[in-house]
């Protein structure tokens, strides 16, 4: 049976159900789908493995890769639950010791209740018009001051300015700016409707009028990246608190 992935929302938590036989050829497509779930920036991603069987044990590395991305951004807990005994035995191996594997959905919810991890967030829908970047700067500065992080107001407003400006200049779609205060990082993320991934430009001088936005983000942020979604992409950057 081919692998399938279905996801449903439950308040701010996403629950993904993986069904079928997991083989190496399924890893790439499943990883993309899991990253799309993370791009929704839920407070947690819970993965139901009760109907999943493993054809090739190496394919389980998809969960390690997803968990590593989640730790970088959006710092979302990824919990696996309900694997059949043979799969549970494989996940108990040393290669997967960083994964959180639980017995069922109730146990996963209880784990989240002990350490919910979600902090304050700011959302704003923006039009791709002149002035959007300035508004993004103001929102980032206000959030940093409200969260008692004045030292991050400058870097966060710069990142917000460049990410929003990039959408205005290139994607030309509606966008959502999100600032999130997480245990270790302040993150700035902009979601737009263009599926074109952004990449760091090459051979663009810092004093150039255009094309240097991502270079500034790269120089300012602790980490940044681009994740494709079902209807576009999210470009994110994090700053150490």
Short mmCIF file of C-alpha atoms in Angstrom, two decimals:
data_model
loop_
_atom_site.label_atom_id
_atom_site.label_comp_id
_atom_site.label_asym_id
_atom_site.label_seq_id
_atom_site.Cartn_x
_atom_site.Cartn_y
_atom_site.Cartn_z
CA UNK A 1 0.00 0.00 0.00
CA UNK A 2 1.42 3.39 -1.03
CA UNK A 3 2.15 5.82 1.76
CA UNK A 4 -0.46 8.52 2.37
CA UNK A 5 -0.40 11.58 4.60
CA UNK A 6 -3.54 13.31 5.84
CA UNK A 7 -3.56 16.22 8.26
CA UNK A 8 -6.28 17.78 10.33
CA UNK A 9 -6.34 20.76 12.65
CA UNK A 10 -7.26 20.51 16.31
CA UNK A 11 -7.27 24.02 17.79
CA UNK A 12 -3.66 25.17 17.27
CA UNK A 13 -2.25 21.63 17.00
CA UNK A 14 -1.91 19.71 13.73
CA UNK A 15 -2.42 15.94 13.71
CA UNK A 16 -0.95 14.12 10.74
CA UNK A 17 -1.89 10.52 9.95
CA UNK A 18 0.60 8.45 7.97
CA UNK A 19 -0.74 5.27 6.46
CA UNK A 20 0.75 2.54 4.30
CA UNK A 21 4.19 1.03 3.83
CA UNK A 22 7.06 3.47 4.25
CA UNK A 23 9.91 2.83 1.81
CA UNK A 24 12.94 4.87 0.78
CA UNK A 25 11.19 6.15 -2.34
CA UNK A 26 8.50 7.70 -0.13
CA UNK A 27 10.90 9.75 1.98
CA UNK A 28 11.17 12.79 -0.28
CA UNK A 29 7.44 13.33 -0.81
CA UNK A 30 6.61 12.64 2.85
CA UNK A 31 9.30 15.06 3.98
CA UNK A 32 7.85 17.80 1.77
CA UNK A 33 4.39 17.20 3.21
CA UNK A 34 5.69 17.29 6.77
CA UNK A 35 7.50 20.55 6.08
CA UNK A 36 4.29 22.00 4.68
CA UNK A 37 2.62 21.15 7.98
CA UNK A 38 5.42 22.90 9.86
CA UNK A 39 4.98 25.93 7.60
CA UNK A 40 1.53 26.38 9.15
CA UNK A 41 3.45 27.12 12.39
CA UNK A 42 1.24 25.04 14.69
CA UNK A 43 1.97 24.89 18.40
CA UNK A 44 2.72 21.18 17.88
CA UNK A 45 2.75 18.57 15.12
CA UNK A 46 1.46 15.17 16.27
CA UNK A 47 2.11 12.27 13.89
CA UNK A 48 -0.11 9.20 14.04
CA UNK A 49 1.92 6.14 12.98
CA UNK A 50 -0.64 3.51 13.99
CA UNK A 51 -1.41 2.58 10.36
CA UNK A 52 2.17 2.89 9.07
CA UNK A 53 4.45 -0.06 8.37
CA UNK A 54 8.13 0.17 7.52
CA UNK A 55 9.50 -1.50 4.41
CA UNK A 56 13.01 -0.05 4.78
CA UNK A 57 14.19 1.02 8.27
CA UNK A 58 16.37 3.76 6.75
CA UNK A 59 13.20 5.52 5.65
CA UNK A 60 12.51 6.43 9.28
CA UNK A 61 15.20 9.09 8.91
CA UNK A 62 12.45 11.32 7.47
CA UNK A 63 11.24 11.91 11.03
CA UNK A 64 14.72 12.88 12.24
CA UNK A 65 15.08 15.34 9.36
CA UNK A 66 11.67 16.84 10.08
CA UNK A 67 12.43 17.18 13.79
CA UNK A 68 15.72 18.95 13.03
CA UNK A 69 13.93 21.45 10.81
CA UNK A 70 11.23 21.98 13.43
CA UNK A 71 13.92 22.76 16.01
CA UNK A 72 15.43 25.43 13.75
CA UNK A 73 12.06 26.89 12.78
CA UNK A 74 9.30 27.23 13.85
CA UNK A 75 10.57 25.52 17.04
CA UNK A 76 7.48 23.32 16.95
CA UNK A 77 7.39 20.10 19.01
CA UNK A 78 7.05 17.03 16.79
CA UNK A 79 5.60 14.03 18.62
CA UNK A 80 5.15 10.57 17.13
CA UNK A 81 2.49 8.30 18.57
CA UNK A 82 0.91 4.88 18.18
CA UNK A 83 3.50 3.00 16.08
CA UNK A 84 2.97 -0.78 15.75
CA UNK A 85 5.40 -2.85 17.88
CA UNK A 86 7.89 -3.58 15.04
CA UNK A 87 8.09 0.12 14.15
CA UNK A 88 8.32 1.10 17.82
CA UNK A 89 11.28 -1.25 18.21
CA UNK A 90 13.06 0.40 15.29
CA UNK A 91 12.39 3.87 16.67
CA UNK A 92 13.85 2.82 20.01
CA UNK A 93 17.25 2.45 18.32
CA UNK A 94 20.08 4.85 19.08
CA UNK A 95 19.75 6.55 15.68
CA UNK A 96 16.33 7.91 16.70
CA UNK A 97 16.93 8.66 20.36
CA UNK A 98 16.08 12.35 19.85
CA UNK A 99 12.58 11.54 18.62
CA UNK A 100 9.64 11.64 21.01
CA UNK A 101 7.63 8.44 20.54
CA UNK A 102 4.48 7.96 22.62
CA UNK A 103 1.81 5.31 22.95
CA UNK A 104 -1.24 7.22 21.76
CA UNK A 105 -2.88 10.56 21.12
CA UNK A 106 -3.95 10.99 24.76
CA UNK A 107 -0.37 10.50 25.91
CA UNK A 108 0.84 13.02 23.31
CA UNK A 109 -1.68 15.60 24.52
CA UNK A 110 -0.61 15.01 28.11
CA UNK A 111 3.01 15.57 27.11
CA UNK A 112 2.09 18.87 25.49
CA UNK A 113 0.11 19.93 28.56
CA UNK A 114 3.24 19.49 30.66
CA UNK A 115 5.29 21.74 28.38
CA UNK A 116 3.13 23.61 25.85
CA UNK A 117 6.07 25.74 24.70
CA UNK A 118 4.01 28.30 22.77
CA UNK A 119 4.74 31.95 23.42
CA UNK A 120 3.12 35.20 22.30
CA UNK A 121 2.68 35.82 18.57
CA UNK A 122 1.79 38.73 16.34
CA UNK A 123 0.06 38.31 12.97
CA UNK A 124 -0.60 40.88 10.29
CA UNK A 125 -2.02 40.54 6.77
CA UNK A 126 -0.27 42.87 4.34
CA UNK A 127 -0.89 43.99 0.79
CA UNK A 128 2.06 43.97 -1.64
CA UNK A 129 2.18 47.76 -1.79
CA UNK A 130 4.63 50.50 -0.97
CA UNK A 131 4.50 51.15 2.74
CA UNK A 132 4.10 47.48 3.67
CA UNK A 133 7.78 47.17 4.61
CA UNK A 134 7.59 50.28 6.79
CA UNK A 135 4.51 48.87 8.55
CA UNK A 136 6.39 45.58 9.09
CA UNK A 137 9.27 47.46 10.71
CA UNK A 138 6.87 49.21 13.07
CA UNK A 139 5.19 45.93 14.03
CA UNK A 140 8.52 44.25 14.75
CA UNK A 141 9.74 47.15 16.86
CA UNK A 142 6.48 47.30 18.82
CA UNK A 143 6.55 43.54 19.46
CA UNK A 144 10.14 43.61 20.72
CA UNK A 145 9.42 46.46 23.09
CA UNK A 146 6.23 44.79 24.34
CA UNK A 147 8.12 41.53 24.95
CA UNK A 148 10.93 43.36 26.78
CA UNK A 149 13.49 42.63 24.07
CA UNK A 150 14.60 46.14 23.10
CA UNK A 151 18.01 44.85 21.96
CA UNK A 152 16.27 42.84 19.21
CA UNK A 153 14.12 45.70 17.91
CA UNK A 154 16.73 46.78 15.36
CA UNK A 155 17.59 43.33 13.96
CA UNK A 156 13.95 42.17 13.95
CA UNK A 157 12.72 45.30 12.18
CA UNK A 158 15.48 44.98 9.58
CA UNK A 159 14.56 41.36 8.86
CA UNK A 160 10.83 42.14 8.71
CA UNK A 161 11.57 45.02 6.33
CA UNK A 162 13.63 42.88 3.96
CA UNK A 163 11.32 39.85 3.94
CA UNK A 164 8.22 41.95 3.30
CA UNK A 165 10.05 44.07 0.75
CA UNK A 166 11.05 40.93 -1.10
CA UNK A 167 7.39 39.96 -1.50
CA UNK A 168 6.47 43.44 -2.68
CA UNK A 169 9.29 43.47 -5.25
CA UNK A 170 9.08 39.89 -6.52
CA UNK A 171 6.08 37.79 -5.40
CA UNK A 172 3.40 40.51 -5.75
CA UNK A 173 0.90 38.56 -3.59
CA UNK A 174 -0.88 39.05 -0.31
CA UNK A 175 1.32 38.09 2.62
CA UNK A 176 1.15 37.28 6.31
CA UNK A 177 3.81 38.60 8.66
CA UNK A 178 4.22 36.60 11.85
CA UNK A 179 6.48 37.33 14.82
CA UNK A 180 6.75 34.61 17.44
CA UNK A 181 8.47 34.62 20.80
CA UNK A 182 9.80 31.14 21.48
CA UNK A 183 11.83 29.75 24.38
CA UNK A 184 15.17 30.28 22.62
CA UNK A 185 14.45 32.54 19.68
CA UNK A 186 12.43 35.41 18.32
CA UNK A 187 11.30 34.42 14.83
CA UNK A 188 10.13 36.56 11.96
CA UNK A 189 8.29 34.79 9.14
CA UNK A 190 6.53 36.01 6.01
CA UNK A 191 4.15 33.79 4.07
CA UNK A 192 3.24 34.67 0.49
CA UNK A 193 1.42 33.11 -2.44
CA UNK A 194 4.39 32.50 -4.73
CA UNK A 195 5.86 28.97 -4.98
CA UNK A 196 9.23 30.34 -6.16
CA UNK A 197 11.88 29.59 -3.53
CA UNK A 198 14.18 32.40 -2.48
CA UNK A 199 17.92 31.92 -2.62
CA UNK A 200 20.88 33.94 -1.43
CA UNK A 201 22.11 36.01 -4.39
CA UNK A 202 25.65 35.69 -5.65
CA UNK A 203 28.05 38.56 -6.40
CA UNK A 204 25.73 41.35 -5.29
CA UNK A 205 27.65 44.19 -3.58
CA UNK A 206 26.25 45.33 -0.24
CA UNK A 207 25.94 48.88 -1.53
CA UNK A 208 23.71 47.81 -4.43
CA UNK A 209 20.24 49.39 -4.47
CA UNK A 210 18.46 46.06 -5.10
CA UNK A 211 19.16 42.38 -4.51
CA UNK A 212 20.85 42.71 -1.13
CA UNK A 213 17.85 42.03 1.13
CA UNK A 214 18.57 38.36 1.75
CA UNK A 215 22.26 39.15 2.24
CA UNK A 216 21.28 41.47 5.08
CA UNK A 217 18.97 38.81 6.54
CA UNK A 218 21.74 36.22 6.27
CA UNK A 219 24.19 38.54 8.04
CA UNK A 220 21.73 39.48 10.80
CA UNK A 221 19.81 36.31 11.66
CA UNK A 222 20.95 33.33 13.68
CA UNK A 223 19.39 31.16 10.96
CA UNK A 224 16.96 31.58 8.08
CA UNK A 225 15.31 29.49 5.44
CA UNK A 226 12.48 28.97 2.97
CA UNK A 227 9.76 26.33 3.29
CA UNK A 228 7.22 25.62 0.56
CA UNK A 229 3.55 25.46 1.52
CA UNK A 230 0.45 24.16 -0.24
CA UNK A 231 -0.16 27.57 -1.82
CA UNK A 232 3.17 29.39 -1.75
CA UNK A 233 6.05 29.59 0.68
CA UNK A 234 7.23 30.87 4.05
CA UNK A 235 10.54 32.66 4.42
CA UNK A 236 11.66 32.73 8.06
CA UNK A 237 14.53 34.03 10.17
CA UNK A 238 15.36 33.58 13.83
CA UNK A 239 17.22 35.73 16.35
CA UNK A 240 18.67 34.42 19.59
CA UNK A 241 16.86 35.87 22.60
#
